[in-house]
mmCIF file of C-alpha atoms in Angstrom:
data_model
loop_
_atom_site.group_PDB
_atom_site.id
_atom_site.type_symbol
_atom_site.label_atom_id
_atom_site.label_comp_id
_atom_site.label_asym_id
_atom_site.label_seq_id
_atom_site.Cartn_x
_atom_site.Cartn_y
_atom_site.Cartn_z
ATOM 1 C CA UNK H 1 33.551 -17.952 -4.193
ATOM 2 C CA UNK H 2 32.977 -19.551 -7.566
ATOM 3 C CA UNK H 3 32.964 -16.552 -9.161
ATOM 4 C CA UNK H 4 36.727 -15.831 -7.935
ATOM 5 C CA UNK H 5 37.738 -19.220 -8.689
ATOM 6 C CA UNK H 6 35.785 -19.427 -11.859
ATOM 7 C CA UNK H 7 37.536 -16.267 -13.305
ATOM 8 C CA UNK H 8 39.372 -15.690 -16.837
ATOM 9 C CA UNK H 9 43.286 -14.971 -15.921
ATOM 10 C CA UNK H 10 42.872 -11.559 -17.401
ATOM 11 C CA UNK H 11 40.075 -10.307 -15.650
ATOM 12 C CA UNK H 12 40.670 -8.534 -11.999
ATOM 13 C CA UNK H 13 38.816 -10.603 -9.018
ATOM 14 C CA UNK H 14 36.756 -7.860 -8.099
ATOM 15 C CA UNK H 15 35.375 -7.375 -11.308
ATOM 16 C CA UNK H 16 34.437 -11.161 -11.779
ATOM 17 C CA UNK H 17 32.957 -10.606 -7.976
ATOM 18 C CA UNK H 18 30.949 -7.825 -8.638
ATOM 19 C CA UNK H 19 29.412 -9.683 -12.054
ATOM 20 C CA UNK H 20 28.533 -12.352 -10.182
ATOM 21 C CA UNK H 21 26.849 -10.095 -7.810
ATOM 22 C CA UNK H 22 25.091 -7.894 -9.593
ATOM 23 C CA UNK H 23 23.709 -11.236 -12.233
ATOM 24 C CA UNK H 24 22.191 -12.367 -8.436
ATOM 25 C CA UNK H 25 20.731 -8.930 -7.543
ATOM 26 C CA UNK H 26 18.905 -8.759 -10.779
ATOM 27 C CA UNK H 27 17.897 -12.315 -10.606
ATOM 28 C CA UNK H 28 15.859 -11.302 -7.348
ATOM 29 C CA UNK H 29 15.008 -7.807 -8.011
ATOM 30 C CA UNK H 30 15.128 -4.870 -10.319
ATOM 31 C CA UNK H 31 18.672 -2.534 -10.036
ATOM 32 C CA UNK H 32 16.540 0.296 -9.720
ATOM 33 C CA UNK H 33 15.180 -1.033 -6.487
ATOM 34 C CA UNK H 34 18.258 -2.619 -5.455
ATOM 35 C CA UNK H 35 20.102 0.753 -5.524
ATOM 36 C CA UNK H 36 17.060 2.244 -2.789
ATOM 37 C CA UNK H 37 17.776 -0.903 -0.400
ATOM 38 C CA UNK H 38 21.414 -0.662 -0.244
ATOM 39 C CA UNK H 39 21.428 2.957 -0.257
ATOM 40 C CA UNK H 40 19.102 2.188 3.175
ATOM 41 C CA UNK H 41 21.291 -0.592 4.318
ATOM 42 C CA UNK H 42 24.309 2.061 4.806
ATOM 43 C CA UNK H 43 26.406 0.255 2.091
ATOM 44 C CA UNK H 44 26.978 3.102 -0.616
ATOM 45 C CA UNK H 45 30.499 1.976 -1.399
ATOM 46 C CA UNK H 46 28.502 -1.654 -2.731
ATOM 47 C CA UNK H 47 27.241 0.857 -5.181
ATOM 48 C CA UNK H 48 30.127 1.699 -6.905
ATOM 49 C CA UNK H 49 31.324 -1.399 -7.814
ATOM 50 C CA UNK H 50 27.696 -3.109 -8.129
ATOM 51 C CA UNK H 51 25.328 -0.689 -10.002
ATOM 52 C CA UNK H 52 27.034 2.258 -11.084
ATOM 53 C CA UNK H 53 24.970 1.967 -14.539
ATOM 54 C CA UNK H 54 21.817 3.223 -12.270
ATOM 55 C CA UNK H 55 23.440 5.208 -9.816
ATOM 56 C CA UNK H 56 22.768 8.426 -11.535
ATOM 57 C CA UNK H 57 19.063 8.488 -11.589
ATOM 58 C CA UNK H 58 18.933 8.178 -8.229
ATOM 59 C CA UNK H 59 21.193 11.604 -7.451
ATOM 60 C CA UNK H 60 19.672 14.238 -6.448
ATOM 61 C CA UNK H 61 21.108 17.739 -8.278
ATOM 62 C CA UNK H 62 21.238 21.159 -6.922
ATOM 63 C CA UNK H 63 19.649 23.750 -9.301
#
C-alpha cells in the first residue's frame, strides 16, 4: 500500500507496485530463483510485470 500511496503523480500505480515488489523479492532472494518459485506457484502473469529482465533465460527454445 505505501508504495501506491507513496507514488510520483507521473508514474502509473502498477509500475510503482511492481518496484516495490520486485525491491522485496530481491531483498529475500535472488530473481533468478524467484522466477522458478512463481513459475511453480501457477502465477506466470506475476512475471510479466515483476521480472521480465530474467524471464528469458528461463525459456526454453525449440531448435
Amino acid at each position: 500500500m505505501e508504495a501506491y500511496l507513496d507514488k510520483p503523480v507521473d508514474m502509473y500505480y502498477r509500475d510503482a507496485v511492481a518496484n516495490e515488489c520486485k525491491k522485496l523479492i530481491e531483498s529475500v532472494m535472488k530473481p533468478d530463483e524467484a522466477v522458478r518459485y512463481i513459475v511453480a506457484m501457477g502465477k506466470r502473469k506475476v512475471l510479466f510485470d515483476l521480472l521480465l529482465d530474467r524471464i528469458e533465460k528461463h525459456v526454453r527454445r525449440a531448435k
